[in-house]
Amino acid sequence: MAEKYPSDSSAIRRFDEVNVARLGLISIQERIPPDYTSWTIDFQIDGRQARLSCVAVAEHGGVPHGLDNDVSLALITLYQEAGYPEDGTIVTTAYRILSLIGWDTSGHYYQALKESLDRLTTATFTASEAWHSNKRWTTVKFRYIDHLEYTSEDSSLGLSGQSVLKIRLAREIVDSIRARYIKSLDLEFLTSLDRPLTRALYRLLDVQRVSPDGAEVTQFRTNIIEWAKACKIVDQTPTRVRRTLEGAHRELIERGYLSDVEYVGRGSQQEVIYTFAKQPSIREEAREVVERLAGYGVTRPVVYSLIASYNLAHIEERIARFEAILQAGYAPRNRAGFLVDVIRDDEGKYVDPEGFVSRSRRVRSETARLRQVEMARQEEERKQQQMDAEWESLDAKERASKAIRVLSLVMGKQLPTRYYSGLLEAFESGRMNPREVTEAALKAQISLRLATFIQELMRTLDGLG
């Protein structure tokens, strides 16, 4: 099941770490009792007894659960985007994490993110003879997040869109990823699912879809109680388990990932049988359309659904309209989702860009495009004004302190300690602009040019001395 990860960031394919996905460290339930602070499950691997346990604290909401699945996967993806650093440390923003997993970036989800990070930082997992490492089963004890630092922009000391986070993943997870114990993951499909429980169940099921020798599995069968344990469902009575999973099963069937879910037997002896949807045969003339849709990030189940629902001429015309809208300047947040919406639109929601159909439609399209561009410009201007106001509200010493706080997270010990005092003095004296240096550092980190930036910064500081 292990795969090779790309050495070039431009060749990134999304993946999941197999131990994390297979063991299901995080309960799929969206809500748990406040006193649910630990669990232990016993099972067998290759005929040997194994055990997995979690111990958490009530202060942070009990064991990791629900939305924590999304956050845990986002951290693996960000580690991948960072180029697989050996020490497992990633520097990112709260806004980036929420955007990556499709959460709303303007509301209470920043608090939900903080609570999730707190649980992943404080809960302790123990996998006894259950963690795959160096081609054998080992015992490990770890926290998903080994170290967490972040900046706060308000008096509540919480997270906001401007918060910078420095996160170090567990050594065990990092070593496993670097040893290529990973599996491909359709992140676009996962984030398109409506409920956190469905996304978590999909992650658990997807690791079962491929056998250890790499062959595709068409059906997965398991005892309902054992499956409840794997899902970390609190109430494991069969009727309650079925009720808990019902909505997720329905969504995965409707989305074309599963073709059927069946229960066989009674009581605690019954089994749940998952039948994965087969990849439909695509006629030769449709293959080019399939590849074009996939090239824009449309997931395979959705592609097959579109091919089955619409004729090729309709899809090709809508792809052309979608591309024309992009060329006209519109930049959708989710291109794959926008393309699917354009194809499925039967209410005239999307007007034709200039030159695509009639003159009247072209005029209306241009008006709509300008409106969209103006709205985007105004939103960007609003955000810029908010950031300007936040900086302007600070005096020189406060600006300098804020900049040093963020820069220490971004650069850490890569910038020798003696330079930080020089930076602080340069900021407070006005010889260097704290905001400009901070923003330049963040851009350098994102573009993987931080080392070059640090060298240039040291030369500048040496020149000021």
CSV table of C-alpha atoms in Angstrom, one decimal:
chain,number,residue,atom,x,y,z
A,1,MET,CA,0.0,0.0,0.0
A,2,ALA,CA,3.0,2.3,0.5
A,3,GLU,CA,3.5,4.8,-2.2
A,4,LYS,CA,6.4,7.1,-3.2
A,5,TYR,CA,5.9,10.8,-2.5
A,6,PRO,CA,7.0,13.3,-5.2
A,7,SER,CA,10.2,15.2,-4.7
A,8,ASP,CA,8.9,18.2,-6.6
A,9,SER,CA,6.1,20.3,-5.1
A,10,SER,CA,4.6,20.9,-8.5
A,11,ALA,CA,3.8,17.1,-8.7
A,12,ILE,CA,1.9,16.9,-5.5
A,13,ARG,CA,-0.8,14.3,-5.2
A,14,ARG,CA,-2.9,14.3,-2.1
A,15,PHE,CA,-2.5,11.4,0.3
A,16,ASP,CA,-3.3,10.0,3.7
A,17,GLU,CA,-0.9,8.3,6.2
A,18,VAL,CA,-2.0,4.7,6.3
A,19,ASN,CA,-1.7,4.1,10.1
A,20,VAL,CA,-3.8,7.1,10.9
A,21,ALA,CA,-6.4,6.3,8.3
A,22,ARG,CA,-6.6,2.5,9.2
A,23,LEU,CA,-6.7,2.9,12.9
A,24,GLY,CA,-9.3,5.7,12.9
A,25,LEU,CA,-7.7,7.7,15.8
A,26,ILE,CA,-10.5,10.2,15.8
A,27,SER,CA,-14.1,9.3,16.6
A,28,ILE,CA,-16.4,9.9,13.6
A,29,GLN,CA,-19.2,11.2,15.9
A,30,GLU,CA,-19.9,14.9,15.6
A,31,ARG,CA,-21.0,15.2,19.2
A,32,ILE,CA,-19.9,13.2,22.3
A,33,PRO,CA,-20.8,13.2,26.0
A,34,PRO,CA,-18.6,15.7,27.9
A,35,ASP,CA,-17.2,12.9,30.1
A,36,TYR,CA,-16.1,10.8,27.2
A,37,THR,CA,-12.4,11.3,27.8
A,38,SER,CA,-10.9,7.9,27.0
A,39,TRP,CA,-11.5,4.7,25.0
A,40,THR,CA,-9.7,1.4,24.4
A,41,ILE,CA,-10.2,-1.2,21.7
A,42,ASP,CA,-8.7,-4.6,21.3
A,43,PHE,CA,-8.4,-6.3,17.9
A,44,GLN,CA,-6.2,-8.6,15.9
A,45,ILE,CA,-3.6,-7.8,13.2
A,46,ASP,CA,-2.1,-10.7,11.2
A,47,GLY,CA,-3.4,-13.1,13.8
A,48,ARG,CA,-1.7,-11.2,16.7
A,49,GLN,CA,-3.4,-9.3,19.5
A,50,ALA,CA,-3.3,-5.5,19.3
A,51,ARG,CA,-4.7,-2.6,21.3
A,52,LEU,CA,-5.4,1.0,20.6
A,53,SER,CA,-6.3,3.6,23.3
A,54,CYS,CA,-6.8,7.3,23.7
A,55,VAL,CA,-6.7,9.4,26.9
A,56,ALA,CA,-7.9,13.0,26.8
A,57,VAL,CA,-9.1,15.7,29.1
A,58,ALA,CA,-12.6,17.0,29.7
A,59,GLU,CA,-11.3,20.7,29.6
A,60,HIS,CA,-10.9,20.5,25.8
A,61,GLY,CA,-14.1,18.5,25.1
A,62,GLY,CA,-13.0,14.9,25.6
A,63,VAL,CA,-11.4,12.7,23.0
A,64,PRO,CA,-10.8,14.0,19.5
A,65,HIS,CA,-14.0,13.7,17.4
A,66,GLY,CA,-16.1,15.1,14.6
A,67,LEU,CA,-14.4,18.1,12.9
A,68,ASP,CA,-11.1,17.0,14.3
A,69,ASN,CA,-10.9,14.5,11.5
A,70,ASP,CA,-10.9,17.4,9.0
A,71,VAL,CA,-8.2,19.2,10.9
A,72,SER,CA,-6.0,16.2,11.3
A,73,LEU,CA,-6.1,15.5,7.5
A,74,ALA,CA,-5.5,19.2,6.8
A,75,LEU,CA,-2.2,19.0,8.8
A,76,ILE,CA,-1.0,16.0,6.8
A,77,THR,CA,-1.8,17.9,3.6
A,78,LEU,CA,0.0,21.0,4.8
A,79,TYR,CA,3.0,18.9,5.8
A,80,GLN,CA,3.0,17.6,2.2
A,81,GLU,CA,2.8,21.1,0.8
A,82,ALA,CA,5.7,22.2,3.0
A,83,GLY,CA,8.0,19.7,1.3
A,84,TYR,CA,8.0,17.0,4.0
A,85,PRO,CA,10.3,18.8,6.5
A,86,GLU,CA,12.3,16.3,8.6
A,87,ASP,CA,11.4,17.8,11.9
A,88,GLY,CA,7.7,17.7,11.1
A,89,THR,CA,7.2,21.4,11.6
A,90,ILE,CA,4.8,23.4,9.5
A,91,VAL,CA,4.1,27.2,9.6
A,92,THR,CA,0.7,28.2,8.3
A,93,THR,CA,-2.3,30.5,9.1
A,94,ALA,CA,-5.6,29.7,10.7
A,95,TYR,CA,-7.2,31.1,7.5
A,96,ARG,CA,-5.3,28.6,5.3
A,97,ILE,CA,-6.4,25.6,7.4
A,98,LEU,CA,-10.0,26.6,7.3
A,99,SER,CA,-9.8,27.2,3.5
A,100,LEU,CA,-8.1,23.9,2.9
A,101,ILE,CA,-10.9,21.9,4.5
A,102,GLY,CA,-13.7,24.0,3.2
A,103,TRP,CA,-14.8,25.6,6.5
A,104,ASP,CA,-16.3,29.0,6.6
A,105,THR,CA,-13.6,31.6,7.1
A,106,SER,CA,-15.6,34.5,8.5
A,107,GLY,CA,-17.3,33.1,11.6
A,108,HIS,CA,-17.2,30.8,14.6
A,109,TYR,CA,-15.0,28.2,12.9
A,110,TYR,CA,-11.9,29.9,14.2
A,111,GLN,CA,-13.0,29.0,17.7
A,112,ALA,CA,-13.8,25.4,16.5
A,113,LEU,CA,-10.4,25.2,15.0
A,114,LYS,CA,-8.7,26.3,18.2
A,115,GLU,CA,-10.7,23.7,20.2
A,116,SER,CA,-9.8,21.0,17.7
A,117,LEU,CA,-6.1,21.9,17.8
A,118,ASP,CA,-6.2,21.8,21.7
A,119,ARG,CA,-7.7,18.3,21.6
A,120,LEU,CA,-5.1,17.1,19.1
A,121,THR,CA,-2.3,18.6,21.2
A,122,THR,CA,-3.4,17.2,24.6
A,123,ALA,CA,-4.9,13.7,23.7
A,124,THR,CA,-2.5,10.8,24.0
A,125,PHE,CA,-2.8,7.8,21.7
A,126,THR,CA,-1.2,4.4,22.5
A,127,ALA,CA,-1.0,1.8,19.7
A,128,SER,CA,0.2,-1.5,21.2
A,129,GLU,CA,1.6,-3.8,18.5
A,130,ALA,CA,-0.7,-1.9,16.1
A,131,TRP,CA,1.6,0.8,14.4
A,132,HIS,CA,3.2,-0.3,11.2
A,133,SER,CA,6.9,0.8,11.0
A,134,ASN,CA,9.8,-0.7,9.2
A,135,LYS,CA,7.7,-3.6,7.9
A,136,ARG,CA,6.7,-4.7,11.4
A,137,TRP,CA,4.0,-4.0,14.0
A,138,THR,CA,5.3,-1.9,16.9
A,139,THR,CA,4.0,-0.1,20.0
A,140,VAL,CA,4.0,3.7,20.0
A,141,LYS,CA,2.7,6.4,22.3
A,142,PHE,CA,2.2,9.9,21.0
A,143,ARG,CA,0.1,13.1,20.6
A,144,TYR,CA,-1.1,13.9,17.1
A,145,ILE,CA,0.4,17.4,17.5
A,146,ASP,CA,3.6,17.4,19.4
A,147,HIS,CA,4.0,21.2,19.7
A,148,LEU,CA,1.8,24.1,19.0
A,149,GLU,CA,2.4,27.9,18.9
A,150,TYR,CA,0.2,30.6,17.5
A,151,THR,CA,-0.3,34.4,17.5
A,152,SER,CA,-3.5,36.0,18.7
A,153,GLU,CA,-4.9,39.2,17.3
A,154,ASP,CA,-7.6,39.9,19.9
A,155,SER,CA,-8.1,40.1,23.7
A,156,SER,CA,-9.7,36.7,23.8
A,157,LEU,CA,-6.3,35.1,22.9
A,158,GLY,CA,-8.1,33.0,20.3
A,159,LEU,CA,-7.5,32.4,16.6
A,160,SER,CA,-8.4,34.8,13.7
A,161,GLY,CA,-7.7,35.0,10.0
A,162,GLN,CA,-4.4,36.7,10.7
A,163,SER,CA,-3.2,34.2,13.3
A,164,VAL,CA,0.1,32.5,12.4
A,165,LEU,CA,0.6,28.9,13.6
A,166,LYS,CA,3.7,26.8,14.1
A,167,ILE,CA,2.8,23.1,14.4
A,168,ARG,CA,5.0,20.1,14.9
A,169,LEU,CA,3.4,16.8,14.0
A,170,ALA,CA,4.1,13.6,16.0
A,171,ARG,CA,7.4,12.1,15.2
A,172,GLU,CA,5.6,8.7,14.5
A,173,ILE,CA,3.4,10.3,11.8
A,174,VAL,CA,6.3,12.2,10.2
A,175,ASP,CA,8.5,9.1,10.1
A,176,SER,CA,5.7,7.0,8.6
A,177,ILE,CA,5.0,9.6,5.9
A,178,ARG,CA,8.7,10.0,5.1
A,179,ALA,CA,8.9,6.2,4.9
A,180,ARG,CA,6.1,6.4,2.3
A,181,TYR,CA,3.6,4.5,4.2
A,182,ILE,CA,0.8,6.5,2.5
A,183,LYS,CA,-2.2,6.0,0.2
A,184,SER,CA,-3.7,8.3,-2.4
A,185,LEU,CA,-6.7,10.3,-1.3
A,186,ASP,CA,-9.3,12.2,-3.3
A,187,LEU,CA,-9.2,15.3,-1.1
A,188,GLU,CA,-11.6,17.2,-3.4
A,189,PHE,CA,-14.2,14.5,-3.1
A,190,LEU,CA,-13.8,14.3,0.7
A,191,THR,CA,-14.1,18.0,1.2
A,192,SER,CA,-17.2,18.1,-1.0
A,193,LEU,CA,-19.1,15.8,1.4
A,194,ASP,CA,-21.7,17.6,3.5
A,195,ARG,CA,-21.2,16.2,7.0
A,196,PRO,CA,-18.1,15.7,9.2
A,197,LEU,CA,-19.3,12.2,10.0
A,198,THR,CA,-19.6,11.3,6.3
A,199,ARG,CA,-16.1,12.7,5.6
A,200,ALA,CA,-14.6,10.7,8.6
A,201,LEU,CA,-16.4,7.5,7.5
A,202,TYR,CA,-15.2,7.9,3.9
A,203,ARG,CA,-11.6,8.2,5.2
A,204,LEU,CA,-12.0,5.0,7.1
A,205,LEU,CA,-13.6,3.1,4.2
A,206,ASP,CA,-11.2,4.4,1.6
A,207,VAL,CA,-8.2,2.7,3.3
A,208,GLN,CA,-10.2,-0.6,3.0
A,209,ARG,CA,-10.7,-0.2,-0.7
A,210,VAL,CA,-7.1,-1.3,-1.5
A,211,SER,CA,-5.7,-4.7,-0.3
A,212,PRO,CA,-2.2,-4.9,1.1
A,213,ASP,CA,-0.9,-6.2,-2.2
A,214,GLY,CA,-2.4,-3.2,-4.0
A,215,ALA,CA,-5.4,-4.9,-5.6
A,216,GLU,CA,-8.8,-3.1,-5.7
A,217,VAL,CA,-11.3,-4.3,-3.2
A,218,THR,CA,-14.9,-4.3,-4.3
A,219,GLN,CA,-16.5,-5.3,-1.0
A,220,PHE,CA,-15.7,-4.8,2.6
A,221,ARG,CA,-17.4,-6.9,5.3
A,222,THR,CA,-17.1,-6.5,9.1
A,223,ASN,CA,-18.8,-7.2,12.3
A,224,ILE,CA,-21.0,-4.3,13.4
A,225,ILE,CA,-19.6,-4.1,16.9
A,226,GLU,CA,-16.0,-4.2,15.6
A,227,TRP,CA,-16.9,-1.5,13.1
A,228,ALA,CA,-18.4,0.6,15.8
A,229,LYS,CA,-15.1,0.3,17.7
A,230,ALA,CA,-13.2,1.3,14.6
A,231,CYS,CA,-15.4,4.3,14.2
A,232,LYS,CA,-15.1,5.1,17.9
A,233,ILE,CA,-18.9,5.3,18.3
A,234,VAL,CA,-19.8,5.9,21.9
A,235,ASP,CA,-23.0,3.8,22.1
A,236,GLN,CA,-22.2,0.5,20.4
A,237,THR,CA,-25.6,-1.2,20.6
A,238,PRO,CA,-26.3,-2.4,17.0
A,239,THR,CA,-29.5,-0.4,16.5
A,240,ARG,CA,-27.7,2.8,17.7
A,241,VAL,CA,-24.7,2.1,15.5
A,242,ARG,CA,-27.0,1.7,12.4
A,243,ARG,CA,-28.8,4.9,13.3
A,244,THR,CA,-25.5,6.8,13.7
A,245,LEU,CA,-24.2,5.7,10.3
A,246,GLU,CA,-27.4,5.9,8.4
A,247,GLY,CA,-27.0,9.5,7.1
A,248,ALA,CA,-23.4,8.9,6.1
A,249,HIS,CA,-24.3,5.7,4.2
A,250,ARG,CA,-27.0,7.5,2.3
A,251,GLU,CA,-24.7,10.4,1.3
A,252,LEU,CA,-21.9,8.1,0.1
A,253,ILE,CA,-24.4,6.1,-2.0
A,254,GLU,CA,-25.9,9.2,-3.5
A,255,ARG,CA,-22.5,10.5,-4.3
A,256,GLY,CA,-21.6,7.3,-6.1
A,257,TYR,CA,-18.8,6.1,-3.8
A,258,LEU,CA,-20.8,3.2,-2.5
A,259,SER,CA,-23.3,1.1,-4.5
A,260,ASP,CA,-24.8,-0.6,-1.5
A,261,VAL,CA,-24.7,-1.0,2.3
A,262,GLU,CA,-26.2,-4.2,3.7
A,263,TYR,CA,-26.7,-5.7,7.2
A,264,VAL,CA,-26.7,-9.5,7.6
A,265,GLY,CA,-27.6,-11.3,10.8
A,266,ARG,CA,-29.0,-10.1,14.1
A,267,GLY,CA,-27.9,-8.4,17.3
A,268,SER,CA,-24.2,-8.2,18.0
A,269,GLN,CA,-23.4,-11.0,15.5
A,270,GLN,CA,-24.7,-9.1,12.5
A,271,GLU,CA,-22.3,-7.8,9.9
A,272,VAL,CA,-22.3,-4.7,7.8
A,273,ILE,CA,-21.3,-5.2,4.1
A,274,TYR,CA,-20.1,-2.3,2.1
A,275,THR,CA,-20.1,-2.6,-1.7
A,276,PHE,CA,-17.9,0.0,-3.4
A,277,ALA,CA,-19.3,1.5,-6.6
A,278,LYS,CA,-17.6,0.0,-9.6
A,279,GLN,CA,-15.8,2.3,-12.0
A,280,PRO,CA,-18.2,2.4,-15.0
A,281,SER,CA,-16.9,1.7,-18.5
A,282,ILE,CA,-16.5,4.8,-20.5
A,283,ARG,CA,-17.1,4.7,-24.2
A,284,GLU,CA,-14.1,5.8,-26.3
A,285,GLU,CA,-15.7,9.1,-27.5
A,286,ALA,CA,-16.2,10.2,-23.9
A,287,ARG,CA,-12.7,9.6,-22.7
A,288,GLU,CA,-11.4,13.1,-23.7
A,289,VAL,CA,-14.3,14.7,-21.8
A,290,VAL,CA,-13.6,12.5,-18.8
A,291,GLU,CA,-10.0,13.7,-18.8
A,292,ARG,CA,-10.9,17.3,-19.2
A,293,LEU,CA,-13.2,17.2,-16.2
A,294,ALA,CA,-10.7,15.3,-14.1
A,295,GLY,CA,-8.1,17.9,-15.1
A,296,TYR,CA,-10.1,20.6,-13.4
A,297,GLY,CA,-10.3,18.5,-10.2
A,298,VAL,CA,-13.8,17.0,-10.7
A,299,THR,CA,-13.7,13.7,-8.8
A,300,ARG,CA,-14.2,10.4,-10.6
A,301,PRO,CA,-17.6,9.5,-9.1
A,302,VAL,CA,-18.9,12.9,-10.0
A,303,VAL,CA,-17.5,12.6,-13.5
A,304,TYR,CA,-19.2,9.3,-14.1
A,305,SER,CA,-22.5,10.8,-12.8
A,306,LEU,CA,-22.3,13.7,-15.2
A,307,ILE,CA,-21.5,11.3,-18.1
A,308,ALA,CA,-24.5,9.2,-17.2
A,309,SER,CA,-26.8,12.2,-16.8
A,310,TYR,CA,-25.9,14.4,-19.8
A,311,ASN,CA,-25.0,13.9,-23.4
A,312,LEU,CA,-21.4,14.7,-24.5
A,313,ALA,CA,-22.5,17.8,-26.5
A,314,HIS,CA,-24.1,19.4,-23.4
A,315,ILE,CA,-21.0,18.7,-21.2
A,316,GLU,CA,-18.6,20.0,-23.9
A,317,GLU,CA,-20.6,23.2,-24.3
A,318,ARG,CA,-20.7,23.8,-20.6
A,319,ILE,CA,-17.0,23.2,-20.2
A,320,ALA,CA,-16.4,25.8,-22.9
A,321,ARG,CA,-18.7,28.2,-21.1
A,322,PHE,CA,-16.8,27.5,-17.8
A,323,GLU,CA,-13.5,28.2,-19.5
A,324,ALA,CA,-14.8,31.4,-21.1
A,325,ILE,CA,-16.0,32.6,-17.7
A,326,LEU,CA,-12.5,32.0,-16.2
A,327,GLN,CA,-10.9,33.8,-19.1
A,328,ALA,CA,-13.2,36.7,-18.6
A,329,GLY,CA,-11.6,37.2,-15.1
A,330,TYR,CA,-13.8,35.3,-12.7
A,331,ALA,CA,-11.8,33.3,-10.1
A,332,PRO,CA,-14.0,30.8,-8.3
A,333,ARG,CA,-12.9,29.6,-4.9
A,334,ASN,CA,-13.5,26.0,-5.9
A,335,ARG,CA,-13.0,25.5,-9.6
A,336,ALA,CA,-14.2,21.8,-9.7
A,337,GLY,CA,-17.4,22.7,-7.8
A,338,PHE,CA,-18.0,25.7,-10.0
A,339,LEU,CA,-17.5,23.6,-13.2
A,340,VAL,CA,-20.0,21.0,-12.0
A,341,ASP,CA,-22.5,23.7,-11.1
A,342,VAL,CA,-22.2,25.2,-14.6
A,343,ILE,CA,-22.8,21.8,-16.2
A,344,ARG,CA,-25.8,21.1,-14.0
A,345,ASP,CA,-27.3,24.5,-14.3
A,346,ASP,CA,-30.8,24.4,-15.9
A,347,GLU,CA,-32.1,27.8,-14.6
A,348,GLY,CA,-29.8,30.1,-16.6
A,349,LYS,CA,-27.8,31.0,-13.5
A,350,TYR,CA,-24.6,31.4,-15.5
A,351,VAL,CA,-24.7,33.9,-18.4
A,352,ASP,CA,-22.4,33.4,-21.4
A,353,PRO,CA,-19.2,35.4,-21.5
A,354,GLU,CA,-18.7,37.8,-24.5
A,355,GLY,CA,-18.6,36.0,-27.8
A,356,PHE,CA,-20.0,32.7,-26.6
A,357,VAL,CA,-23.7,33.0,-27.7
A,358,SER,CA,-25.8,36.1,-28.6
A,359,ARG,CA,-25.0,39.8,-28.3
A,360,SER,CA,-27.6,40.4,-25.6
A,361,ARG,CA,-26.2,37.5,-23.6
A,362,ARG,CA,-22.7,38.9,-24.1
A,363,VAL,CA,-23.7,42.3,-22.7
A,364,ARG,CA,-25.3,40.7,-19.7
A,365,SER,CA,-22.3,38.5,-19.2
A,366,GLU,CA,-19.9,41.5,-19.2
A,367,THR,CA,-22.1,43.3,-16.6
A,368,ALA,CA,-22.1,40.2,-14.4
A,369,ARG,CA,-18.3,39.8,-14.8
A,370,LEU,CA,-17.6,43.4,-13.8
A,371,ARG,CA,-19.9,43.1,-10.8
A,372,GLN,CA,-18.1,39.9,-9.7
A,373,VAL,CA,-14.7,41.5,-10.1
A,374,GLU,CA,-15.8,44.6,-8.3
A,375,MET,CA,-17.2,42.6,-5.4
A,376,ALA,CA,-14.0,40.7,-5.2
A,377,ARG,CA,-12.0,43.9,-5.3
A,378,GLN,CA,-14.2,45.5,-2.6
A,379,GLU,CA,-13.8,42.4,-0.4
A,380,GLU,CA,-10.0,42.4,-0.9
A,381,GLU,CA,-10.0,46.2,-0.1
A,382,ARG,CA,-12.1,45.6,3.0
A,383,LYS,CA,-9.7,42.9,4.3
A,384,GLN,CA,-6.7,45.2,3.5
A,385,GLN,CA,-8.3,48.1,5.3
A,386,GLN,CA,-9.0,45.8,8.3
A,387,MET,CA,-5.4,44.8,8.4
A,388,ASP,CA,-4.2,48.4,8.0
A,389,ALA,CA,-6.5,49.5,10.9
A,390,GLU,CA,-5.1,46.7,13.1
A,391,TRP,CA,-1.5,47.8,12.5
A,392,GLU,CA,-2.4,51.6,12.7
A,393,SER,CA,-4.1,51.0,16.1
A,394,LEU,CA,-0.7,50.0,17.6
A,395,ASP,CA,2.0,52.4,18.7
A,396,ALA,CA,5.6,51.9,17.5
A,397,LYS,CA,6.6,49.5,20.4
A,398,GLU,CA,3.4,47.4,20.0
A,399,ARG,CA,4.0,47.1,16.2
A,400,ALA,CA,7.6,46.0,16.8
A,401,SER,CA,6.5,43.5,19.4
A,402,LYS,CA,3.8,42.0,17.2
A,403,ALA,CA,6.3,41.7,14.3
A,404,ILE,CA,8.9,40.0,16.5
A,405,ARG,CA,6.2,37.6,17.8
A,406,VAL,CA,5.2,36.5,14.3
A,407,LEU,CA,8.8,36.4,12.9
A,408,SER,CA,9.9,34.2,15.7
A,409,LEU,CA,7.3,31.7,14.8
A,410,VAL,CA,8.1,31.8,11.1
A,411,MET,CA,11.9,31.8,11.3
A,412,GLY,CA,12.6,30.4,14.8
A,413,LYS,CA,16.2,29.4,15.4
A,414,GLN,CA,17.0,29.7,11.7
A,415,LEU,CA,17.6,33.4,12.4
A,416,PRO,CA,20.4,33.6,15.1
A,417,THR,CA,19.2,34.9,18.4
A,418,ARG,CA,21.4,38.0,18.4
A,419,TYR,CA,19.6,39.3,15.3
A,420,TYR,CA,16.2,39.5,17.0
A,421,SER,CA,17.4,42.3,19.3
A,422,GLY,CA,18.7,44.2,16.3
A,423,LEU,CA,15.4,43.7,14.6
A,424,LEU,CA,13.5,45.0,17.6
A,425,GLU,CA,15.7,48.1,17.8
A,426,ALA,CA,15.4,48.7,14.0
A,427,PHE,CA,11.6,48.5,14.2
A,428,GLU,CA,11.3,50.7,17.3
A,429,SER,CA,13.6,53.3,15.8
A,430,GLY,CA,11.8,53.4,12.4
A,431,ARG,CA,14.8,52.2,10.4
A,432,MET,CA,12.8,49.1,9.3
A,433,ASN,CA,9.1,48.7,8.8
A,434,PRO,CA,7.8,45.9,11.0
A,435,ARG,CA,4.8,45.2,8.9
A,436,GLU,CA,6.7,45.1,5.6
A,437,VAL,CA,9.3,42.7,7.1
A,438,THR,CA,6.6,40.4,8.6
A,439,GLU,CA,4.6,40.2,5.3
A,440,ALA,CA,7.8,39.5,3.3
A,441,ALA,CA,8.7,36.7,5.7
A,442,LEU,CA,5.3,35.1,5.4
A,443,LYS,CA,5.5,35.3,1.6
A,444,ALA,CA,9.0,33.8,1.6
A,445,GLN,CA,7.8,30.9,3.8
A,446,ILE,CA,4.9,30.1,1.5
A,447,SER,CA,7.1,30.2,-1.6
A,448,LEU,CA,9.8,28.0,0.1
A,449,ARG,CA,12.3,30.9,-0.1
A,450,LEU,CA,12.7,31.4,3.7
A,451,ALA,CA,16.4,30.6,3.8
A,452,THR,CA,17.2,33.2,1.1
A,453,PHE,CA,15.0,35.7,2.9
A,454,ILE,CA,16.8,35.1,6.2
A,455,GLN,CA,20.2,35.6,4.6
A,456,GLU,CA,19.1,38.9,3.0
A,457,LEU,CA,17.7,40.0,6.4
A,458,MET,CA,20.9,39.3,8.2
A,459,ARG,CA,22.9,41.3,5.6
A,460,THR,CA,20.5,44.2,6.0
A,461,LEU,CA,20.8,44.1,9.8
A,462,ASP,CA,24.6,43.8,9.6
A,463,GLY,CA,24.6,46.9,7.4
A,464,LEU,CA,22.5,48.9,10.0
A,465,GLY,CA,24.8,48.0,12.8
